[in-house]
mmCIF file of C-alpha atoms in Angstrom:
data_model
loop_
_atom_site.group_PDB
_atom_site.id
_atom_site.type_symbol
_atom_site.label_atom_id
_atom_site.label_comp_id
_atom_site.label_asym_id
_atom_site.label_seq_id
_atom_site.Cartn_x
_atom_site.Cartn_y
_atom_site.Cartn_z
ATOM 1 C CA UNK M 33 -49.277 -46.613 -107.297
ATOM 2 C CA UNK M 34 -46.202 -47.795 -109.103
ATOM 3 C CA UNK M 35 -45.227 -51.358 -109.029
ATOM 4 C CA UNK M 36 -41.731 -52.879 -107.867
ATOM 5 C CA UNK M 37 -39.593 -54.061 -110.152
ATOM 6 C CA UNK M 38 -40.287 -57.918 -111.254
ATOM 7 C CA UNK M 39 -37.952 -61.080 -110.826
ATOM 8 C CA UNK M 40 -39.963 -63.386 -112.812
ATOM 9 C CA UNK M 41 -43.864 -64.729 -113.931
ATOM 10 C CA UNK M 42 -44.920 -62.949 -116.991
ATOM 11 C CA UNK M 43 -48.146 -60.722 -118.168
ATOM 12 C CA UNK M 44 -50.335 -62.826 -115.580
ATOM 13 C CA UNK M 45 -48.457 -61.968 -112.636
ATOM 14 C CA UNK M 46 -48.352 -58.277 -113.848
ATOM 15 C CA UNK M 47 -52.203 -58.197 -114.304
ATOM 16 C CA UNK M 48 -52.470 -59.376 -110.365
ATOM 17 C CA UNK M 49 -50.407 -56.931 -109.195
ATOM 18 C CA UNK M 50 -51.584 -54.210 -110.885
ATOM 19 C CA UNK M 51 -55.086 -55.155 -109.452
ATOM 20 C CA UNK M 52 -53.270 -55.109 -105.844
ATOM 21 C CA UNK M 53 -51.882 -51.949 -106.545
ATOM 22 C CA UNK M 54 -55.342 -50.300 -107.628
ATOM 23 C CA UNK M 55 -56.764 -51.622 -104.004
ATOM 24 C CA UNK M 56 -53.614 -50.593 -102.041
ATOM 25 C CA UNK M 57 -54.421 -46.950 -103.700
ATOM 26 C CA UNK M 58 -58.175 -47.209 -102.348
ATOM 27 C CA UNK M 59 -57.195 -48.373 -99.175
ATOM 28 C CA UNK M 60 -54.612 -45.472 -98.890
ATOM 29 C CA UNK M 61 -57.010 -43.347 -100.012
ATOM 30 C CA UNK M 62 -59.656 -44.555 -97.564
ATOM 31 C CA UNK M 63 -57.233 -43.601 -94.694
ATOM 32 C CA UNK M 64 -58.984 -40.488 -94.096
ATOM 33 C CA UNK M 65 -62.442 -39.480 -93.770
ATOM 34 C CA UNK M 66 -64.777 -38.793 -96.615
ATOM 35 C CA UNK M 67 -65.214 -35.239 -96.015
ATOM 36 C CA UNK M 68 -61.349 -34.537 -95.054
ATOM 37 C CA UNK M 69 -60.411 -36.088 -98.249
ATOM 38 C CA UNK M 70 -62.825 -33.830 -100.120
ATOM 39 C CA UNK M 71 -61.705 -30.544 -98.026
ATOM 40 C CA UNK M 72 -58.056 -31.560 -98.812
ATOM 41 C CA UNK M 73 -58.576 -32.101 -102.326
ATOM 42 C CA UNK M 74 -60.107 -28.560 -102.741
ATOM 43 C CA UNK M 75 -57.334 -27.079 -100.712
ATOM 44 C CA UNK M 76 -54.843 -28.292 -102.962
ATOM 45 C CA UNK M 77 -56.651 -27.523 -105.816
ATOM 46 C CA UNK M 78 -56.490 -23.747 -104.485
ATOM 47 C CA UNK M 79 -52.753 -24.252 -103.946
ATOM 48 C CA UNK M 80 -52.036 -25.375 -107.527
ATOM 49 C CA UNK M 81 -54.043 -22.681 -109.313
ATOM 50 C CA UNK M 82 -51.912 -20.336 -107.667
ATOM 51 C CA UNK M 83 -48.684 -21.992 -108.021
ATOM 52 C CA UNK M 84 -49.851 -21.997 -112.115
ATOM 53 C CA UNK M 85 -50.364 -18.694 -111.810
ATOM 54 C CA UNK M 86 -46.907 -17.693 -110.300
ATOM 55 C CA UNK M 87 -44.817 -20.219 -112.292
ATOM 56 C CA UNK M 88 -43.891 -21.988 -109.143
ATOM 57 C CA UNK M 89 -43.702 -25.744 -108.975
ATOM 58 C CA UNK M 90 -46.573 -27.616 -106.799
ATOM 59 C CA UNK M 91 -44.885 -30.814 -106.520
ATOM 60 C CA UNK M 92 -42.875 -31.587 -104.859
ATOM 61 C CA UNK M 93 -43.336 -28.041 -103.060
ATOM 62 C CA UNK M 94 -40.486 -25.914 -102.196
ATOM 63 C CA UNK M 95 -40.499 -24.719 -98.512
ATOM 64 C CA UNK M 96 -40.068 -21.456 -99.529
ATOM 65 C CA UNK M 97 -43.256 -21.455 -102.145
ATOM 66 C CA UNK M 98 -44.967 -22.852 -99.145
ATOM 67 C CA UNK M 99 -44.252 -19.629 -97.385
ATOM 68 C CA UNK M 100 -44.824 -17.449 -99.899
ATOM 69 C CA UNK M 101 -48.418 -19.174 -100.443
ATOM 70 C CA UNK M 102 -49.036 -18.752 -96.703
ATOM 71 C CA UNK M 103 -47.969 -14.972 -97.063
ATOM 72 C CA UNK M 104 -50.656 -15.241 -100.146
ATOM 73 C CA UNK M 105 -53.332 -16.452 -97.882
ATOM 74 C CA UNK M 106 -52.631 -13.938 -95.294
ATOM 75 C CA UNK M 107 -52.627 -10.892 -97.240
ATOM 76 C CA UNK M 108 -55.932 -12.151 -99.024
ATOM 77 C CA UNK M 109 -57.629 -12.228 -95.291
ATOM 78 C CA UNK M 110 -57.999 -15.637 -95.019
ATOM 79 C CA UNK M 111 -58.250 -17.232 -91.633
ATOM 80 C CA UNK M 112 -55.340 -19.248 -89.861
ATOM 81 C CA UNK M 113 -57.390 -22.227 -89.519
ATOM 82 C CA UNK M 114 -57.616 -21.864 -93.685
ATOM 83 C CA UNK M 115 -53.685 -22.231 -93.333
ATOM 84 C CA UNK M 116 -53.640 -24.827 -91.159
ATOM 85 C CA UNK M 117 -56.061 -26.922 -93.584
ATOM 86 C CA UNK M 118 -54.044 -25.930 -96.676
ATOM 87 C CA UNK M 119 -50.802 -26.996 -94.726
ATOM 88 C CA UNK M 120 -52.407 -30.577 -93.898
ATOM 89 C CA UNK M 121 -53.569 -30.891 -97.271
ATOM 90 C CA UNK M 122 -49.902 -30.606 -98.702
ATOM 91 C CA UNK M 123 -48.821 -32.730 -96.260
ATOM 92 C CA UNK M 124 -51.147 -35.609 -97.081
ATOM 93 C CA UNK M 125 -50.653 -35.263 -100.624
ATOM 94 C CA UNK M 126 -46.792 -35.327 -100.384
ATOM 95 C CA UNK M 127 -47.145 -38.150 -98.311
ATOM 96 C CA UNK M 128 -49.073 -40.393 -100.824
ATOM 97 C CA UNK M 129 -46.863 -39.248 -103.603
ATOM 98 C CA UNK M 130 -43.701 -40.430 -101.617
ATOM 99 C CA UNK M 131 -42.599 -37.162 -101.292
ATOM 100 C CA UNK M 132 -41.154 -35.399 -97.930
ATOM 101 C CA UNK M 133 -43.115 -32.356 -96.586
ATOM 102 C CA UNK M 134 -41.517 -30.668 -93.749
ATOM 103 C CA UNK M 135 -43.738 -28.292 -91.746
ATOM 104 C CA UNK M 136 -40.767 -27.463 -89.208
ATOM 105 C CA UNK M 137 -38.636 -26.044 -92.081
ATOM 106 C CA UNK M 138 -37.852 -22.328 -90.926
ATOM 107 C CA UNK M 139 -39.112 -20.921 -94.508
ATOM 108 C CA UNK M 140 -42.590 -22.400 -93.543
ATOM 109 C CA UNK M 141 -42.326 -22.619 -89.706
ATOM 110 C CA UNK M 142 -41.242 -19.135 -89.225
ATOM 111 C CA UNK M 143 -43.645 -17.664 -91.722
ATOM 112 C CA UNK M 144 -46.618 -19.197 -90.430
ATOM 113 C CA UNK M 145 -45.652 -18.140 -86.752
ATOM 114 C CA UNK M 146 -45.082 -14.705 -87.553
ATOM 115 C CA UNK M 147 -48.657 -14.725 -89.374
ATOM 116 C CA UNK M 148 -50.319 -15.999 -86.258
ATOM 117 C CA UNK M 149 -48.889 -13.307 -84.029
ATOM 118 C CA UNK M 150 -49.913 -10.795 -86.284
ATOM 119 C CA UNK M 151 -53.221 -11.469 -87.475
ATOM 120 C CA UNK M 152 -54.214 -13.501 -84.148
ATOM 121 C CA UNK M 153 -55.785 -16.905 -83.867
ATOM 122 C CA UNK M 154 -59.145 -16.270 -82.506
ATOM 123 C CA UNK M 155 -62.032 -17.606 -84.612
ATOM 124 C CA UNK M 156 -65.231 -15.720 -84.791
ATOM 125 C CA UNK M 157 -67.359 -19.035 -85.284
ATOM 126 C CA UNK M 158 -70.904 -19.731 -85.903
ATOM 127 C CA UNK M 159 -73.275 -18.966 -82.835
ATOM 128 C CA UNK M 160 -74.712 -21.968 -81.100
ATOM 129 C CA UNK M 161 -78.361 -22.917 -81.474
ATOM 130 C CA UNK M 162 -79.324 -23.374 -77.583
ATOM 131 C CA UNK M 163 -82.552 -24.507 -76.165
ATOM 132 C CA UNK M 164 -84.422 -21.304 -76.233
ATOM 133 C CA UNK M 165 -83.533 -20.750 -79.976
ATOM 134 C CA UNK M 166 -84.439 -24.360 -80.956
ATOM 135 C CA UNK M 167 -87.960 -23.767 -79.243
ATOM 136 C CA UNK M 168 -88.431 -20.419 -81.281
ATOM 137 C CA UNK M 169 -87.376 -22.112 -84.522
ATOM 138 C CA UNK M 170 -89.854 -24.610 -84.068
ATOM 139 C CA UNK M 171 -92.729 -22.470 -83.683
ATOM 140 C CA UNK M 172 -92.107 -21.489 -86.909
ATOM 141 C CA UNK M 173 -92.190 -25.188 -88.695
ATOM 142 C CA UNK M 174 -95.540 -26.606 -89.218
ATOM 143 C CA UNK M 175 -96.236 -30.267 -87.839
ATOM 144 C CA UNK M 176 -98.908 -30.296 -90.508
ATOM 145 C CA UNK M 177 -96.909 -30.902 -93.417
ATOM 146 C CA UNK M 178 -94.379 -33.689 -94.462
ATOM 147 C CA UNK M 179 -91.555 -31.287 -95.052
ATOM 148 C CA UNK M 180 -92.209 -29.790 -91.867
ATOM 149 C CA UNK M 181 -92.234 -32.840 -89.875
ATOM 150 C CA UNK M 182 -88.627 -33.744 -91.678
ATOM 151 C CA UNK M 183 -87.302 -30.429 -90.548
ATOM 152 C CA UNK M 184 -88.515 -30.485 -86.887
ATOM 153 C CA UNK M 185 -87.019 -34.065 -86.891
ATOM 154 C CA UNK M 186 -83.549 -32.729 -88.284
ATOM 155 C CA UNK M 187 -83.584 -30.121 -86.155
ATOM 156 C CA UNK M 188 -84.380 -31.827 -82.780
ATOM 157 C CA UNK M 189 -82.427 -34.942 -83.519
ATOM 158 C CA UNK M 190 -79.388 -32.895 -84.684
ATOM 159 C CA UNK M 191 -79.594 -30.964 -81.222
ATOM 160 C CA UNK M 192 -80.288 -33.888 -79.111
ATOM 161 C CA UNK M 193 -77.548 -36.106 -80.521
ATOM 162 C CA UNK M 194 -74.668 -33.432 -80.656
ATOM 163 C CA UNK M 195 -73.887 -35.152 -84.128
ATOM 164 C CA UNK M 196 -71.563 -33.607 -86.494
ATOM 165 C CA UNK M 197 -73.590 -32.072 -89.532
ATOM 166 C CA UNK M 198 -72.210 -35.228 -91.934
ATOM 167 C CA UNK M 199 -72.900 -38.025 -89.163
ATOM 168 C CA UNK M 200 -76.502 -36.715 -89.031
ATOM 169 C CA UNK M 201 -77.086 -36.381 -92.644
ATOM 170 C CA UNK M 202 -75.551 -39.686 -93.525
ATOM 171 C CA UNK M 203 -77.950 -41.780 -91.098
ATOM 172 C CA UNK M 204 -79.912 -44.570 -92.489
ATOM 173 C CA UNK M 205 -83.095 -46.598 -91.233
ATOM 174 C CA UNK M 206 -81.292 -49.638 -90.831
ATOM 175 C CA UNK M 207 -77.677 -51.028 -91.179
ATOM 176 C CA UNK M 208 -78.034 -52.368 -94.562
ATOM 177 C CA UNK M 209 -78.192 -48.973 -95.753
ATOM 178 C CA UNK M 210 -74.680 -47.127 -97.257
ATOM 179 C CA UNK M 211 -74.611 -44.042 -94.948
ATOM 180 C CA UNK M 212 -72.588 -42.818 -91.922
ATOM 181 C CA UNK M 213 -74.703 -45.104 -89.538
ATOM 182 C CA UNK M 214 -78.160 -46.141 -88.751
ATOM 183 C CA UNK M 215 -80.757 -45.266 -86.102
ATOM 184 C CA UNK M 216 -82.333 -48.087 -83.593
ATOM 185 C CA UNK M 217 -85.536 -46.932 -81.739
ATOM 186 C CA UNK M 218 -85.541 -48.655 -78.095
ATOM 187 C CA UNK M 219 -87.942 -47.899 -75.017
ATOM 188 C CA UNK M 220 -85.048 -45.428 -73.622
ATOM 189 C CA UNK M 221 -85.075 -43.406 -76.763
ATOM 190 C CA UNK M 222 -82.960 -43.306 -80.099
ATOM 191 C CA UNK M 223 -79.727 -45.551 -80.289
ATOM 192 C CA UNK M 224 -77.309 -43.995 -83.183
ATOM 193 C CA UNK M 225 -75.001 -46.114 -84.319
ATOM 194 C CA UNK M 226 -72.079 -44.844 -86.304
ATOM 195 C CA UNK M 227 -70.347 -46.873 -88.751
ATOM 196 C CA UNK M 228 -67.336 -44.305 -89.347
ATOM 197 C CA UNK M 229 -66.927 -40.744 -88.371
ATOM 198 C CA UNK M 230 -64.065 -37.939 -87.677
ATOM 199 C CA UNK M 231 -62.972 -39.307 -84.667
ATOM 200 C CA UNK M 232 -63.427 -43.295 -85.544
ATOM 201 C CA UNK M 233 -61.664 -43.251 -89.135
ATOM 202 C CA UNK M 234 -60.750 -46.816 -88.707
ATOM 203 C CA UNK M 235 -64.731 -47.758 -88.816
ATOM 204 C CA UNK M 236 -64.673 -49.677 -85.452
ATOM 205 C CA UNK M 237 -68.206 -48.038 -84.706
ATOM 206 C CA UNK M 238 -69.353 -45.565 -82.100
ATOM 207 C CA UNK M 239 -73.039 -45.397 -80.260
ATOM 208 C CA UNK M 240 -74.573 -42.420 -79.354
ATOM 209 C CA UNK M 241 -77.933 -42.331 -77.097
ATOM 210 C CA UNK M 242 -80.746 -40.039 -77.438
ATOM 211 C CA UNK M 243 -83.353 -39.749 -74.688
ATOM 212 C CA UNK M 244 -86.843 -39.163 -74.656
ATOM 213 C CA UNK M 245 -87.774 -35.591 -74.256
ATOM 214 C CA UNK M 246 -90.338 -34.616 -71.314
ATOM 215 C CA UNK M 247 -92.055 -32.580 -73.665
ATOM 216 C CA UNK M 248 -94.027 -34.038 -76.553
ATOM 217 C CA UNK M 249 -93.663 -31.020 -78.829
ATOM 218 C CA UNK M 250 -89.965 -30.903 -78.317
ATOM 219 C CA UNK M 251 -89.200 -34.398 -77.893
ATOM 220 C CA UNK M 252 -86.567 -35.629 -80.574
ATOM 221 C CA UNK M 253 -87.911 -39.354 -80.666
ATOM 222 C CA UNK M 254 -91.194 -38.594 -81.202
ATOM 223 C CA UNK M 255 -90.227 -36.123 -83.971
ATOM 224 C CA UNK M 256 -88.415 -39.056 -85.510
ATOM 225 C CA UNK M 257 -91.055 -41.284 -85.118
ATOM 226 C CA UNK M 258 -93.692 -38.665 -86.787
ATOM 227 C CA UNK M 259 -91.225 -37.927 -89.971
ATOM 228 C CA UNK M 260 -90.790 -41.805 -90.361
ATOM 229 C CA UNK M 261 -94.435 -42.591 -89.997
ATOM 230 C CA UNK M 262 -95.606 -39.626 -92.628
ATOM 231 C CA UNK M 263 -92.581 -40.251 -95.419
ATOM 232 C CA UNK M 264 -93.522 -44.101 -95.306
ATOM 233 C CA UNK M 265 -89.675 -44.792 -94.872
ATOM 234 C CA UNK M 266 -88.537 -48.188 -95.923
ATOM 235 C CA UNK M 267 -85.797 -50.032 -93.915
ATOM 236 C CA UNK M 268 -82.126 -49.085 -95.209
ATOM 237 C CA UNK M 269 -83.412 -45.818 -96.736
ATOM 238 C CA UNK M 270 -81.680 -42.572 -95.746
ATOM 239 C CA UNK M 271 -83.157 -41.026 -92.800
ATOM 240 C CA UNK M 272 -83.308 -37.412 -93.890
ATOM 241 C CA UNK M 273 -84.856 -37.706 -97.500
ATOM 242 C CA UNK M 274 -86.003 -34.723 -99.961
ATOM 243 C CA UNK M 275 -89.590 -33.906 -99.840
ATOM 244 C CA UNK M 276 -90.770 -32.785 -103.489
ATOM 245 C CA UNK M 277 -93.428 -29.991 -104.168
ATOM 246 C CA UNK M 278 -96.309 -32.140 -103.942
ATOM 247 C CA UNK M 279 -95.347 -32.963 -100.126
ATOM 248 C CA UNK M 280 -94.069 -36.602 -101.061
ATOM 249 C CA UNK M 281 -90.610 -37.931 -99.417
ATOM 250 C CA UNK M 282 -88.482 -38.998 -102.417
ATOM 251 C CA UNK M 283 -85.694 -41.662 -102.002
ATOM 252 C CA UNK M 284 -82.725 -39.043 -102.221
ATOM 253 C CA UNK M 285 -80.789 -38.332 -99.181
ATOM 254 C CA UNK M 286 -81.130 -34.756 -98.349
ATOM 255 C CA UNK M 287 -77.831 -32.992 -98.869
ATOM 256 C CA UNK M 288 -75.768 -31.318 -96.283
ATOM 257 C CA UNK M 289 -76.269 -28.099 -98.066
ATOM 258 C CA UNK M 290 -79.919 -28.317 -98.286
ATOM 259 C CA UNK M 291 -79.884 -29.151 -94.463
ATOM 260 C CA UNK M 292 -78.043 -25.907 -93.681
ATOM 261 C CA UNK M 293 -80.350 -23.756 -95.925
ATOM 262 C CA UNK M 294 -83.174 -24.963 -93.860
ATOM 263 C CA UNK M 295 -81.680 -24.164 -90.738
ATOM 264 C CA UNK M 296 -80.722 -20.586 -91.827
ATOM 265 C CA UNK M 297 -84.215 -19.921 -93.162
ATOM 266 C CA UNK M 298 -86.225 -21.661 -90.111
ATOM 267 C CA UNK M 299 -83.713 -19.329 -87.881
ATOM 268 C CA UNK M 300 -84.359 -16.326 -89.904
ATOM 269 C CA UNK M 301 -88.097 -16.969 -89.206
ATOM 270 C CA UNK M 302 -87.551 -17.033 -85.823
ATOM 271 C CA UNK M 303 -85.688 -13.776 -85.496
ATOM 272 C CA UNK M 304 -82.144 -15.117 -85.603
ATOM 273 C CA UNK M 305 -79.562 -14.047 -87.537
ATOM 274 C CA UNK M 306 -78.959 -16.654 -90.076
ATOM 275 C CA UNK M 307 -75.265 -15.453 -90.970
ATOM 276 C CA UNK M 308 -74.372 -16.741 -87.667
ATOM 277 C CA UNK M 309 -76.025 -20.299 -88.081
ATOM 278 C CA UNK M 310 -74.552 -23.296 -89.773
ATOM 279 C CA UNK M 311 -74.800 -27.109 -89.272
ATOM 280 C CA UNK M 312 -72.277 -26.931 -86.543
ATOM 281 C CA UNK M 313 -74.714 -24.371 -84.395
ATOM 282 C CA UNK M 314 -77.072 -27.473 -83.551
ATOM 283 C CA UNK M 315 -73.908 -29.408 -81.919
ATOM 284 C CA UNK M 316 -72.452 -26.498 -80.002
ATOM 285 C CA UNK M 317 -75.816 -25.170 -79.348
ATOM 286 C CA UNK M 318 -75.996 -29.042 -77.478
ATOM 287 C CA UNK M 319 -72.777 -28.431 -75.465
ATOM 288 C CA UNK M 320 -73.961 -24.689 -74.557
ATOM 289 C CA UNK M 321 -77.340 -25.836 -73.180
ATOM 290 C CA UNK M 322 -75.882 -28.738 -71.282
ATOM 291 C CA UNK M 323 -73.182 -26.641 -69.746
ATOM 292 C CA UNK M 324 -75.765 -23.807 -68.820
ATOM 293 C CA UNK M 325 -77.631 -26.643 -66.950
ATOM 294 C CA UNK M 326 -75.102 -27.950 -64.980
ATOM 295 C CA UNK M 327 -74.271 -30.967 -67.010
ATOM 296 C CA UNK M 328 -70.570 -32.266 -66.133
ATOM 297 C CA UNK M 329 -67.953 -31.338 -68.502
ATOM 298 C CA UNK M 330 -66.523 -35.166 -69.084
ATOM 299 C CA UNK M 331 -70.574 -35.903 -69.651
ATOM 300 C CA UNK M 332 -70.549 -33.704 -72.349
ATOM 301 C CA UNK M 333 -67.147 -34.589 -73.491
ATOM 302 C CA UNK M 334 -68.508 -37.946 -74.129
ATOM 303 C CA UNK M 335 -71.812 -36.994 -76.005
ATOM 304 C CA UNK M 336 -69.786 -35.038 -77.991
ATOM 305 C CA UNK M 337 -66.957 -38.028 -78.515
ATOM 306 C CA UNK M 338 -64.281 -35.350 -78.084
ATOM 307 C CA UNK M 339 -60.621 -37.076 -77.600
ATOM 308 C CA UNK M 340 -59.422 -34.164 -75.780
ATOM 309 C CA UNK M 341 -61.188 -32.336 -72.851
ATOM 310 C CA UNK M 342 -59.728 -29.193 -74.256
ATOM 311 C CA UNK M 343 -61.857 -29.419 -77.371
ATOM 312 C CA UNK M 344 -65.110 -29.665 -75.073
ATOM 313 C CA UNK M 345 -64.035 -26.440 -73.064
ATOM 314 C CA UNK M 346 -63.755 -24.628 -76.449
ATOM 315 C CA UNK M 347 -67.353 -25.791 -76.830
ATOM 316 C CA UNK M 348 -68.666 -24.476 -73.381
ATOM 317 C CA UNK M 349 -66.608 -21.648 -72.858
ATOM 318 C CA UNK M 350 -69.387 -19.127 -73.773
ATOM 319 C CA UNK M 351 -71.770 -20.954 -71.204
ATOM 320 C CA UNK M 352 -69.249 -20.891 -68.413
ATOM 321 C CA UNK M 353 -67.443 -17.356 -68.797
ATOM 322 C CA UNK M 354 -69.675 -15.902 -65.994
ATOM 323 C CA UNK M 355 -69.094 -18.517 -63.430
ATOM 324 C CA UNK M 356 -66.766 -17.107 -60.986
ATOM 325 C CA UNK M 357 -66.527 -13.960 -62.559
ATOM 326 C CA UNK M 358 -65.261 -11.112 -60.306
ATOM 327 C CA UNK M 359 -67.301 -8.357 -62.001
ATOM 328 C CA UNK M 360 -70.066 -9.738 -59.814
ATOM 329 C CA UNK M 361 -68.439 -8.869 -56.659
ATOM 330 C CA UNK M 362 -68.007 -4.907 -57.642
ATOM 331 C CA UNK M 363 -71.056 -3.966 -56.144
ATOM 332 C CA UNK M 364 -72.060 -2.231 -59.336
#
């Protein structure tokens, strides 16, 4: 961050101001969630690489350059959501640099509108893992090994809590940890304390309740307790950790990628197409299963912590598509 012009003060004042400038830059970078920042960094790097190949300037990016880039993404088969993320990344980087970026400029807005009308905005999406899928998957995961106990706990807590993947994998066993939040075992179940999340980027904190299950084999609370006991967990350690080939739980947090790989592997063993499974499948599966069971829309919205009801409806549309369908009245 560049320093403003100084009136007087000398080297000591300059050093103090430089320190403050560095801290200000850190705070500015913390204005968005870590996962969002990483996604923006990747999207901007892809844009600058394309600019280098075409000889166009990336900063500040001319509206015509952005329009051409969107056209490039469209002809390369990229989705509308990928283009939306690219625009968001470019806007963020330009703001941070003090540069203007007008997404309403005709060279950008008209090009993007034409792309959306041409290729459509429908998303294929990943398949939700509903309750029957979860039971089938658990049937393939042994409860006699440490790794199996971890995987069962991860699947059940992820499904029952409807946490985002980054939130789930960032959980610690106590507040003294450095993750996205921590868990607290209560008489009613598990209370998940989220220190920071996608919809709470200022870190005010959110709580998510996970009730005890009726069935011992599928109770998320029992599964987490069994994993904690088998892994000899210590306060403040990551909840989900790696397990070595000797069956011992390590100290390192299990990565998002490793968790997704596990879900795909277990899904395949249960006869579910692994290509339609992602970390998000547990969260969307919770919403779908709850809607099919008759849970109220606002109840599901609170659990998923969506700010807008429309977002929740997008999750449960698959579960309610046959509700009131006139095809049932055709007498076929």
